[in-house]
Every structure is written in structure tokens, then in C-alpha cells.
Amino acid sequence: KQVLLQDLAGFMRQTLRSDPFGLGSAVPYLDFREGGAGGVANSVQKVVVINHRQLAFLVINSLLANRLVGVETGLAAALLRCNPKTMLPGVHPDNLYSLLSLLAVLSQELSPGEDGAFLVALTPEPANDDWRSTVKEHFMSLPNFCSTPGLVDAATCNMADFMSGGVEFQALTDIAGQDVGGGAQLCHVANSQDESLVIFYSEVLAFSFFVANGGMLPVPMTVL
């Protein structure tokens, strides 16, 4: 179904009036990078659990330049940094397409009063070798990568790269570098998976709201 701008505007208006957190003009906040978190050695165990309606509320307010008091979120910083006025003529930031596409989908999936599914973003505790004690008696066999659940179609198996396929209700884990978004700075797709995943997975881009000081989400990180 085609989603028109007036449909999107109606959904945004409805969501802003819904007070999905039940806190009025306030929202709960957590900084995934507080204390210099980032990288396997400095990772800090944190988790955010919110539903689709609440995530849409944060995205809409960010797009409308409604800021948190005393906090520059990573999402707000990205929207300012990836400004068409600072780019070459005819070039537009991909993150706008990503965020508006997310809202367009949710405008069709969420009826008035519905909150949608829960989303989970979490970072682990610092890396250690405790896991080795659990695998001394176990051995891994070579996995068979398939792009369909249940391994029902042999033609879709034996993929060389597990990230070349996808299934519904999948989990996403970013393990590369120090930031989710890398050198593309949350602005564009790029020639690598790390830079591009925040554009193709709009929820991941939206979760950059939970980083203060205009930063980007740390890695390692998992979004469910």
C-alpha cells in the first residue's frame, strides 16, 4: 500500500498526542556510551527495552528538532550533521529515507491505541575468557548457511557469507570497529556492512537516540 505524506503526518500527530511513555513531556533516558563505553575491553552491560510506538515517538520528536534538555542525542546530532545544505548539490542524507520509511511502515502496522512489538538493544559486559570453561568438552561443526528458515530449500543453502541472507524476526549484532555506523557517520549507505546496517535497519539508527554528546552507538551491540 502506498503511504502518502498526509497519512504519515496523521500518524506523527497521533503518536505525539499519545504520550506512549506516560511521562508527559519527559522520556526515560540511558546513555550507552556513558563512562567511555565502547570496544570489547570497555563494554558496559546496559539494556533498553521499548515498544514500536515509543520508538516512533522518539524518532518523530528528533525529526521535529524537539531536543532533550541538556543532552545532545546521537540521533539529533546525526540529523544536524547529515544536512543536505552541507552536501553536494542533489545529494540527500540516506538516514532521512530510513527514518521516514520506518514511520511509514509503523503508520500501517500500528492502529490507534496499539503499541506494537518490543525492541531490545543491549551491550555486553567487558570481554573475558570465562566462556572457554564451557566449551572444553564441546566442538563446533561447520555451519550450513541458508536464507530460508527450516533449511527446507537446498537451493538457498551453502551461502559463503551468513550476512547475504535474512529471515523474519532476526536479531542483529554489530561487532566491527568502535561505533555502529562507522565512517559514514550515520548519514549514508557505504561499501561495507557496518556503515550500511544503520540505514537498512531503521530501528538501529533510531536507537542512536540513546547516546549522549552526539555520539554513535558502541560495539559490540545486539538489537532484537
PDB file of C-alpha atoms in Angstrom:
ATOM      1  CA  LYS A   1       0.000   0.000   0.000  1.00  0.00           C
ATOM      2  CA  GLN A   2       1.216   3.484  -0.847  1.00  0.00           C
ATOM      3  CA  VAL A   3       1.705   5.747   2.162  1.00  0.00           C
ATOM      4  CA  LEU A   4       1.087   9.407   1.374  1.00  0.00           C
ATOM      5  CA  LEU A   5       2.679  12.308   3.210  1.00  0.00           C
ATOM      6  CA  GLN A   6      -0.656  13.271   4.702  1.00  0.00           C
ATOM      7  CA  ASP A   7      -1.011   9.720   6.065  1.00  0.00           C
ATOM      8  CA  LEU A   8       2.443   9.978   7.592  1.00  0.00           C
ATOM      9  CA  ALA A   9       1.646  13.388   9.068  1.00  0.00           C
ATOM     10  CA  GLY A  10      -1.529  11.997  10.635  1.00  0.00           C
ATOM     11  CA  PHE A  11       0.396   9.131  12.230  1.00  0.00           C
ATOM     12  CA  MET A  12       3.035  11.513  13.569  1.00  0.00           C
ATOM     13  CA  ARG A  13       0.367  13.784  15.046  1.00  0.00           C
ATOM     14  CA  GLN A  14      -1.431  10.816  16.604  1.00  0.00           C
ATOM     15  CA  THR A  15       1.791   9.457  18.116  1.00  0.00           C
ATOM     16  CA  LEU A  16       2.842  12.793  19.591  1.00  0.00           C
ATOM     17  CA  ARG A  17      -0.549  13.085  21.314  1.00  0.00           C
ATOM     18  CA  SER A  18      -0.464   9.527  22.669  1.00  0.00           C
ATOM     19  CA  ASP A  19       2.119  10.053  25.470  1.00  0.00           C
ATOM     20  CA  PRO A  20       3.472   6.493  24.982  1.00  0.00           C
ATOM     21  CA  PHE A  21       5.827   6.653  27.991  1.00  0.00           C
ATOM     22  CA  GLY A  22       3.139   8.020  30.297  1.00  0.00           C
ATOM     23  CA  LEU A  23       5.507  10.787  31.412  1.00  0.00           C
ATOM     24  CA  GLY A  24       4.088  13.790  29.610  1.00  0.00           C
ATOM     25  CA  SER A  25       6.916  15.778  28.035  1.00  0.00           C
ATOM     26  CA  ALA A  26       9.611  13.636  29.702  1.00  0.00           C
ATOM     27  CA  VAL A  27      11.160  10.375  28.474  1.00  0.00           C
ATOM     28  CA  PRO A  28      13.335   7.814  30.291  1.00  0.00           C
ATOM     29  CA  TYR A  29      16.955   8.040  29.182  1.00  0.00           C
ATOM     30  CA  LEU A  30      20.076   5.897  29.229  1.00  0.00           C
ATOM     31  CA  ASP A  31      23.445   6.669  27.616  1.00  0.00           C
ATOM     32  CA  PHE A  32      25.007   3.576  26.083  1.00  0.00           C
ATOM     33  CA  ARG A  33      28.385   5.338  25.981  1.00  0.00           C
ATOM     34  CA  GLU A  34      28.360   6.752  29.491  1.00  0.00           C
ATOM     35  CA  GLY A  35      31.722   6.311  31.152  1.00  0.00           C
ATOM     36  CA  GLY A  36      33.565   5.885  27.854  1.00  0.00           C
ATOM     37  CA  ALA A  37      31.927   2.566  26.991  1.00  0.00           C
ATOM     38  CA  GLY A  38      32.868   1.032  23.654  1.00  0.00           C
ATOM     39  CA  GLY A  39      35.014  -1.796  22.343  1.00  0.00           C
ATOM     40  CA  VAL A  40      35.253  -5.293  23.782  1.00  0.00           C
ATOM     41  CA  ALA A  41      37.590  -4.236  26.599  1.00  0.00           C
ATOM     42  CA  ASN A  42      35.499  -1.253  27.741  1.00  0.00           C
ATOM     43  CA  SER A  43      31.996  -2.508  27.076  1.00  0.00           C
ATOM     44  CA  VAL A  44      29.442  -1.726  29.797  1.00  0.00           C
ATOM     45  CA  GLN A  45      26.438  -4.004  30.241  1.00  0.00           C
ATOM     46  CA  LYS A  46      23.294  -1.958  29.534  1.00  0.00           C
ATOM     47  CA  VAL A  47      19.885  -2.597  28.003  1.00  0.00           C
ATOM     48  CA  VAL A  48      16.964  -0.565  26.630  1.00  0.00           C
ATOM     49  CA  VAL A  49      13.548  -2.186  26.072  1.00  0.00           C
ATOM     50  CA  ILE A  50      10.877  -0.094  24.348  1.00  0.00           C
ATOM     51  CA  ASN A  51       7.957  -0.746  22.016  1.00  0.00           C
ATOM     52  CA  HIS A  52       7.440   0.457  18.455  1.00  0.00           C
ATOM     53  CA  ARG A  53       5.091   3.271  19.475  1.00  0.00           C
ATOM     54  CA  GLN A  54       7.654   4.628  21.926  1.00  0.00           C
ATOM     55  CA  LEU A  55      10.452   4.377  19.369  1.00  0.00           C
ATOM     56  CA  ALA A  56       8.300   6.230  16.830  1.00  0.00           C
ATOM     57  CA  PHE A  57       7.677   8.933  19.449  1.00  0.00           C
ATOM     58  CA  LEU A  58      11.439   9.443  19.868  1.00  0.00           C
ATOM     59  CA  VAL A  59      12.080   9.488  16.111  1.00  0.00           C
ATOM     60  CA  ILE A  60       9.275  11.970  15.401  1.00  0.00           C
ATOM     61  CA  ASN A  61      10.449  14.360  18.101  1.00  0.00           C
ATOM     62  CA  SER A  62      14.010  14.128  16.791  1.00  0.00           C
ATOM     63  CA  LEU A  63      12.874  14.881  13.228  1.00  0.00           C
ATOM     64  CA  LEU A  64      10.942  17.908  14.520  1.00  0.00           C
ATOM     65  CA  ALA A  65      14.049  19.135  16.378  1.00  0.00           C
ATOM     66  CA  ASN A  66      12.452  18.665  19.800  1.00  0.00           C
ATOM     67  CA  ARG A  67      15.541  18.100  21.957  1.00  0.00           C
ATOM     68  CA  LEU A  68      16.179  16.729  25.416  1.00  0.00           C
ATOM     69  CA  VAL A  69      17.149  19.363  27.968  1.00  0.00           C
ATOM     70  CA  GLY A  70      20.919  19.329  28.467  1.00  0.00           C
ATOM     71  CA  VAL A  71      21.509  16.286  26.211  1.00  0.00           C
ATOM     72  CA  GLU A  72      22.511  16.139  22.559  1.00  0.00           C
ATOM     73  CA  THR A  73      21.432  12.675  21.484  1.00  0.00           C
ATOM     74  CA  GLY A  74      23.262  10.746  18.795  1.00  0.00           C
ATOM     75  CA  LEU A  75      20.148  10.800  16.617  1.00  0.00           C
ATOM     76  CA  ALA A  76      19.730  14.572  16.919  1.00  0.00           C
ATOM     77  CA  ALA A  77      23.420  15.083  16.122  1.00  0.00           C
ATOM     78  CA  ALA A  78      23.193  12.836  13.059  1.00  0.00           C
ATOM     79  CA  LEU A  79      20.207  14.759  11.688  1.00  0.00           C
ATOM     80  CA  LEU A  80      22.162  18.010  12.049  1.00  0.00           C
ATOM     81  CA  ARG A  81      25.421  16.565  10.742  1.00  0.00           C
ATOM     82  CA  CYS A  82      23.855  14.894   7.711  1.00  0.00           C
ATOM     83  CA  ASN A  83      22.292  18.115   6.464  1.00  0.00           C
ATOM     84  CA  PRO A  84      21.602  18.494   2.720  1.00  0.00           C
ATOM     85  CA  LYS A  85      22.908  22.082   2.901  1.00  0.00           C
ATOM     86  CA  THR A  86      26.407  20.795   3.682  1.00  0.00           C
ATOM     87  CA  MET A  87      26.405  18.188   0.899  1.00  0.00           C
ATOM     88  CA  LEU A  88      26.942  18.275  -2.839  1.00  0.00           C
ATOM     89  CA  PRO A  89      24.013  19.506  -4.967  1.00  0.00           C
ATOM     90  CA  GLY A  90      21.395  16.787  -5.397  1.00  0.00           C
ATOM     91  CA  VAL A  91      22.787  14.640  -2.575  1.00  0.00           C
ATOM     92  CA  HIS A  92      20.447  13.881   0.308  1.00  0.00           C
ATOM     93  CA  PRO A  93      21.164  12.007   3.554  1.00  0.00           C
ATOM     94  CA  ASP A  94      20.061   8.388   3.456  1.00  0.00           C
ATOM     95  CA  ASN A  95      19.143   8.472   7.137  1.00  0.00           C
ATOM     96  CA  LEU A  96      16.081  10.615   6.353  1.00  0.00           C
ATOM     97  CA  TYR A  97      14.793   7.976   3.940  1.00  0.00           C
ATOM     98  CA  SER A  98      15.448   5.326   6.570  1.00  0.00           C
ATOM     99  CA  LEU A  99      13.619   7.097   9.391  1.00  0.00           C
ATOM    100  CA  LEU A 100      10.655   8.165   7.260  1.00  0.00           C
ATOM    101  CA  SER A 101      10.366   4.616   5.900  1.00  0.00           C
ATOM    102  CA  LEU A 102      10.243   3.301   9.469  1.00  0.00           C
ATOM    103  CA  LEU A 103       7.437   5.710  10.325  1.00  0.00           C
ATOM    104  CA  ALA A 104       5.583   4.877   7.110  1.00  0.00           C
ATOM    105  CA  VAL A 105       5.625   1.164   7.958  1.00  0.00           C
ATOM    106  CA  LEU A 106       4.553   1.758  11.547  1.00  0.00           C
ATOM    107  CA  SER A 107       1.727   4.028  10.365  1.00  0.00           C
ATOM    108  CA  GLN A 108       0.235   0.959   8.685  1.00  0.00           C
ATOM    109  CA  GLU A 109       1.065  -1.596  11.364  1.00  0.00           C
ATOM    110  CA  LEU A 110       0.009   0.345  14.481  1.00  0.00           C
ATOM    111  CA  SER A 111      -3.669   1.084  14.883  1.00  0.00           C
ATOM    112  CA  PRO A 112      -4.677   3.865  17.321  1.00  0.00           C
ATOM    113  CA  GLY A 113      -4.024   2.624  20.847  1.00  0.00           C
ATOM    114  CA  GLU A 114      -1.674  -0.173  19.769  1.00  0.00           C
ATOM    115  CA  ASP A 115       1.968  -0.127  20.886  1.00  0.00           C
ATOM    116  CA  GLY A 116       3.436  -2.803  18.624  1.00  0.00           C
ATOM    117  CA  ALA A 117       6.233  -5.230  19.426  1.00  0.00           C
ATOM    118  CA  PHE A 118       9.004  -4.696  21.940  1.00  0.00           C
ATOM    119  CA  LEU A 119      12.526  -3.922  20.766  1.00  0.00           C
ATOM    120  CA  VAL A 120      15.643  -4.673  22.801  1.00  0.00           C
ATOM    121  CA  ALA A 121      19.079  -3.077  22.469  1.00  0.00           C
ATOM    122  CA  LEU A 122      21.889  -4.272  24.705  1.00  0.00           C
ATOM    123  CA  THR A 123      25.618  -4.095  25.169  1.00  0.00           C
ATOM    124  CA  PRO A 124      27.572  -6.869  26.962  1.00  0.00           C
ATOM    125  CA  GLU A 125      29.971  -6.688  29.870  1.00  0.00           C
ATOM    126  CA  PRO A 126      33.720  -6.447  29.054  1.00  0.00           C
ATOM    127  CA  ALA A 127      35.242  -9.407  27.247  1.00  0.00           C
ATOM    128  CA  ASN A 128      36.728 -12.188  29.362  1.00  0.00           C
ATOM    129  CA  ASP A 129      37.750 -15.806  28.919  1.00  0.00           C
ATOM    130  CA  ASP A 130      35.078 -17.356  31.154  1.00  0.00           C
ATOM    131  CA  TRP A 131      33.379 -18.854  28.098  1.00  0.00           C
ATOM    132  CA  ARG A 132      36.352 -21.143  27.495  1.00  0.00           C
ATOM    133  CA  SER A 133      35.465 -23.280  30.521  1.00  0.00           C
ATOM    134  CA  THR A 134      32.111 -24.188  28.947  1.00  0.00           C
ATOM    135  CA  VAL A 135      33.491 -25.415  25.624  1.00  0.00           C
ATOM    136  CA  LYS A 136      36.360 -27.653  26.699  1.00  0.00           C
ATOM    137  CA  GLU A 137      34.252 -30.753  26.093  1.00  0.00           C
ATOM    138  CA  HIS A 138      32.360 -29.458  23.061  1.00  0.00           C
ATOM    139  CA  PHE A 139      33.331 -28.985  19.436  1.00  0.00           C
ATOM    140  CA  MET A 140      31.666 -26.985  16.699  1.00  0.00           C
ATOM    141  CA  SER A 141      30.945 -28.389  13.268  1.00  0.00           C
ATOM    142  CA  LEU A 142      30.993 -26.312  10.086  1.00  0.00           C
ATOM    143  CA  PRO A 143      27.622 -24.499   9.834  1.00  0.00           C
ATOM    144  CA  ASN A 144      25.430 -24.627   6.765  1.00  0.00           C
ATOM    145  CA  PHE A 145      24.166 -21.120   5.968  1.00  0.00           C
ATOM    146  CA  CYS A 146      20.710 -20.815   4.425  1.00  0.00           C
ATOM    147  CA  SER A 147      18.475 -17.874   3.585  1.00  0.00           C
ATOM    148  CA  THR A 148      15.234 -19.672   4.495  1.00  0.00           C
ATOM    149  CA  PRO A 149      14.111 -20.956   7.912  1.00  0.00           C
ATOM    150  CA  GLY A 150      13.980 -24.672   8.497  1.00  0.00           C
ATOM    151  CA  LEU A 151      16.543 -25.473   5.802  1.00  0.00           C
ATOM    152  CA  VAL A 152      13.662 -26.558   3.576  1.00  0.00           C
ATOM    153  CA  ASP A 153      15.111 -25.418   0.285  1.00  0.00           C
ATOM    154  CA  ALA A 154      18.546 -26.767  -0.548  1.00  0.00           C
ATOM    155  CA  ALA A 155      18.889 -24.213  -3.351  1.00  0.00           C
ATOM    156  CA  THR A 156      19.077 -21.421  -0.776  1.00  0.00           C
ATOM    157  CA  CYS A 157      21.771 -23.059   1.345  1.00  0.00           C
ATOM    158  CA  ASN A 158      25.566 -23.218   1.220  1.00  0.00           C
ATOM    159  CA  MET A 159      25.938 -19.449   1.194  1.00  0.00           C
ATOM    160  CA  ALA A 160      29.501 -18.245   1.560  1.00  0.00           C
ATOM    161  CA  ASP A 161      28.512 -15.312   3.791  1.00  0.00           C
ATOM    162  CA  PHE A 162      25.856 -15.592   6.506  1.00  0.00           C
ATOM    163  CA  MET A 163      25.032 -11.875   6.111  1.00  0.00           C
ATOM    164  CA  SER A 164      23.974 -12.333   2.482  1.00  0.00           C
ATOM    165  CA  GLY A 165      20.583 -13.694   3.537  1.00  0.00           C
ATOM    166  CA  GLY A 166      17.909 -12.871   6.064  1.00  0.00           C
ATOM    167  CA  VAL A 167      14.822 -14.238   7.772  1.00  0.00           C
ATOM    168  CA  GLU A 168      11.908 -12.681   9.600  1.00  0.00           C
ATOM    169  CA  PHE A 169      12.248 -11.879  13.308  1.00  0.00           C
ATOM    170  CA  GLN A 170      16.027 -11.928  13.054  1.00  0.00           C
ATOM    171  CA  ALA A 171      18.478 -10.498  15.547  1.00  0.00           C
ATOM    172  CA  LEU A 172      21.242  -8.130  14.529  1.00  0.00           C
ATOM    173  CA  THR A 173      24.698  -7.940  16.090  1.00  0.00           C
ATOM    174  CA  ASP A 174      27.378  -5.398  15.196  1.00  0.00           C
ATOM    175  CA  ILE A 175      30.915  -6.355  16.176  1.00  0.00           C
ATOM    176  CA  ALA A 176      33.107  -4.236  13.899  1.00  0.00           C
ATOM    177  CA  GLY A 177      35.232  -1.227  14.862  1.00  0.00           C
ATOM    178  CA  GLN A 178      34.221   1.039  17.741  1.00  0.00           C
ATOM    179  CA  ASP A 179      30.919   2.526  16.556  1.00  0.00           C
ATOM    180  CA  VAL A 180      27.693   1.345  14.945  1.00  0.00           C
ATOM    181  CA  GLY A 181      27.747   3.299  11.701  1.00  0.00           C
ATOM    182  CA  GLY A 182      31.486   3.653  11.215  1.00  0.00           C
ATOM    183  CA  GLY A 183      32.959   6.202   8.833  1.00  0.00           C
ATOM    184  CA  ALA A 184      29.618   7.002   7.190  1.00  0.00           C
ATOM    185  CA  GLN A 185      28.628   8.796  10.418  1.00  0.00           C
ATOM    186  CA  LEU A 186      25.005   7.540  10.254  1.00  0.00           C
ATOM    187  CA  CYS A 187      24.462   9.595   7.089  1.00  0.00           C
ATOM    188  CA  HIS A 188      24.705   7.234   4.110  1.00  0.00           C
ATOM    189  CA  VAL A 189      24.983   3.682   2.914  1.00  0.00           C
ATOM    190  CA  ALA A 190      28.584   2.760   2.177  1.00  0.00           C
ATOM    191  CA  ASN A 191      30.660  -0.045   0.698  1.00  0.00           C
ATOM    192  CA  SER A 192      30.712  -2.016   3.940  1.00  0.00           C
ATOM    193  CA  GLN A 193      28.099  -3.717   6.095  1.00  0.00           C
ATOM    194  CA  ASP A 194      28.951  -1.819   9.271  1.00  0.00           C
ATOM    195  CA  GLU A 195      28.316   1.614   7.754  1.00  0.00           C
ATOM    196  CA  SER A 196      25.190   0.496   5.913  1.00  0.00           C
ATOM    197  CA  LEU A 197      23.309  -1.560   8.505  1.00  0.00           C
ATOM    198  CA  VAL A 198      22.012   1.517  10.337  1.00  0.00           C
ATOM    199  CA  ILE A 199      20.363   2.687   7.119  1.00  0.00           C
ATOM    200  CA  PHE A 200      18.805  -0.654   6.180  1.00  0.00           C
ATOM    201  CA  TYR A 201      17.785  -1.429   9.776  1.00  0.00           C
ATOM    202  CA  SER A 202      15.995   1.786  10.738  1.00  0.00           C
ATOM    203  CA  GLU A 203      15.427   0.700  14.334  1.00  0.00           C
ATOM    204  CA  VAL A 204      19.187   0.553  14.887  1.00  0.00           C
ATOM    205  CA  LEU A 205      19.561   4.102  13.599  1.00  0.00           C
ATOM    206  CA  ALA A 206      16.716   5.207  15.886  1.00  0.00           C
ATOM    207  CA  PHE A 207      18.428   3.662  18.930  1.00  0.00           C
ATOM    208  CA  SER A 208      21.280   6.165  18.485  1.00  0.00           C
ATOM    209  CA  PHE A 209      18.904   8.406  20.450  1.00  0.00           C
ATOM    210  CA  PHE A 210      20.326   6.616  23.497  1.00  0.00           C
ATOM    211  CA  VAL A 211      23.825   8.036  23.121  1.00  0.00           C
ATOM    212  CA  ALA A 212      24.705  11.401  24.644  1.00  0.00           C
ATOM    213  CA  ASN A 213      27.190  14.034  23.466  1.00  0.00           C
ATOM    214  CA  GLY A 214      26.202  13.490  19.839  1.00  0.00           C
ATOM    215  CA  GLY A 215      27.966  10.127  19.677  1.00  0.00           C
ATOM    216  CA  MET A 216      27.212   6.845  17.949  1.00  0.00           C
ATOM    217  CA  LEU A 217      26.222   3.521  19.465  1.00  0.00           C
ATOM    218  CA  PRO A 218      29.130   1.453  20.779  1.00  0.00           C
ATOM    219  CA  VAL A 219      30.106  -2.012  19.659  1.00  0.00           C
ATOM    220  CA  PRO A 220      29.749  -4.825  20.430  1.00  0.00           C
ATOM    221  CA  MET A 221      25.968  -4.411  20.480  1.00  0.00           C
ATOM    222  CA  THR A 222      22.895  -6.532  19.826  1.00  0.00           C
ATOM    223  CA  VAL A 223      19.429  -5.384  18.770  1.00  0.00           C
ATOM    224  CA  LEU A 224      16.478  -7.773  18.971  1.00  0.00           C
TER     225      LEU A 224
END
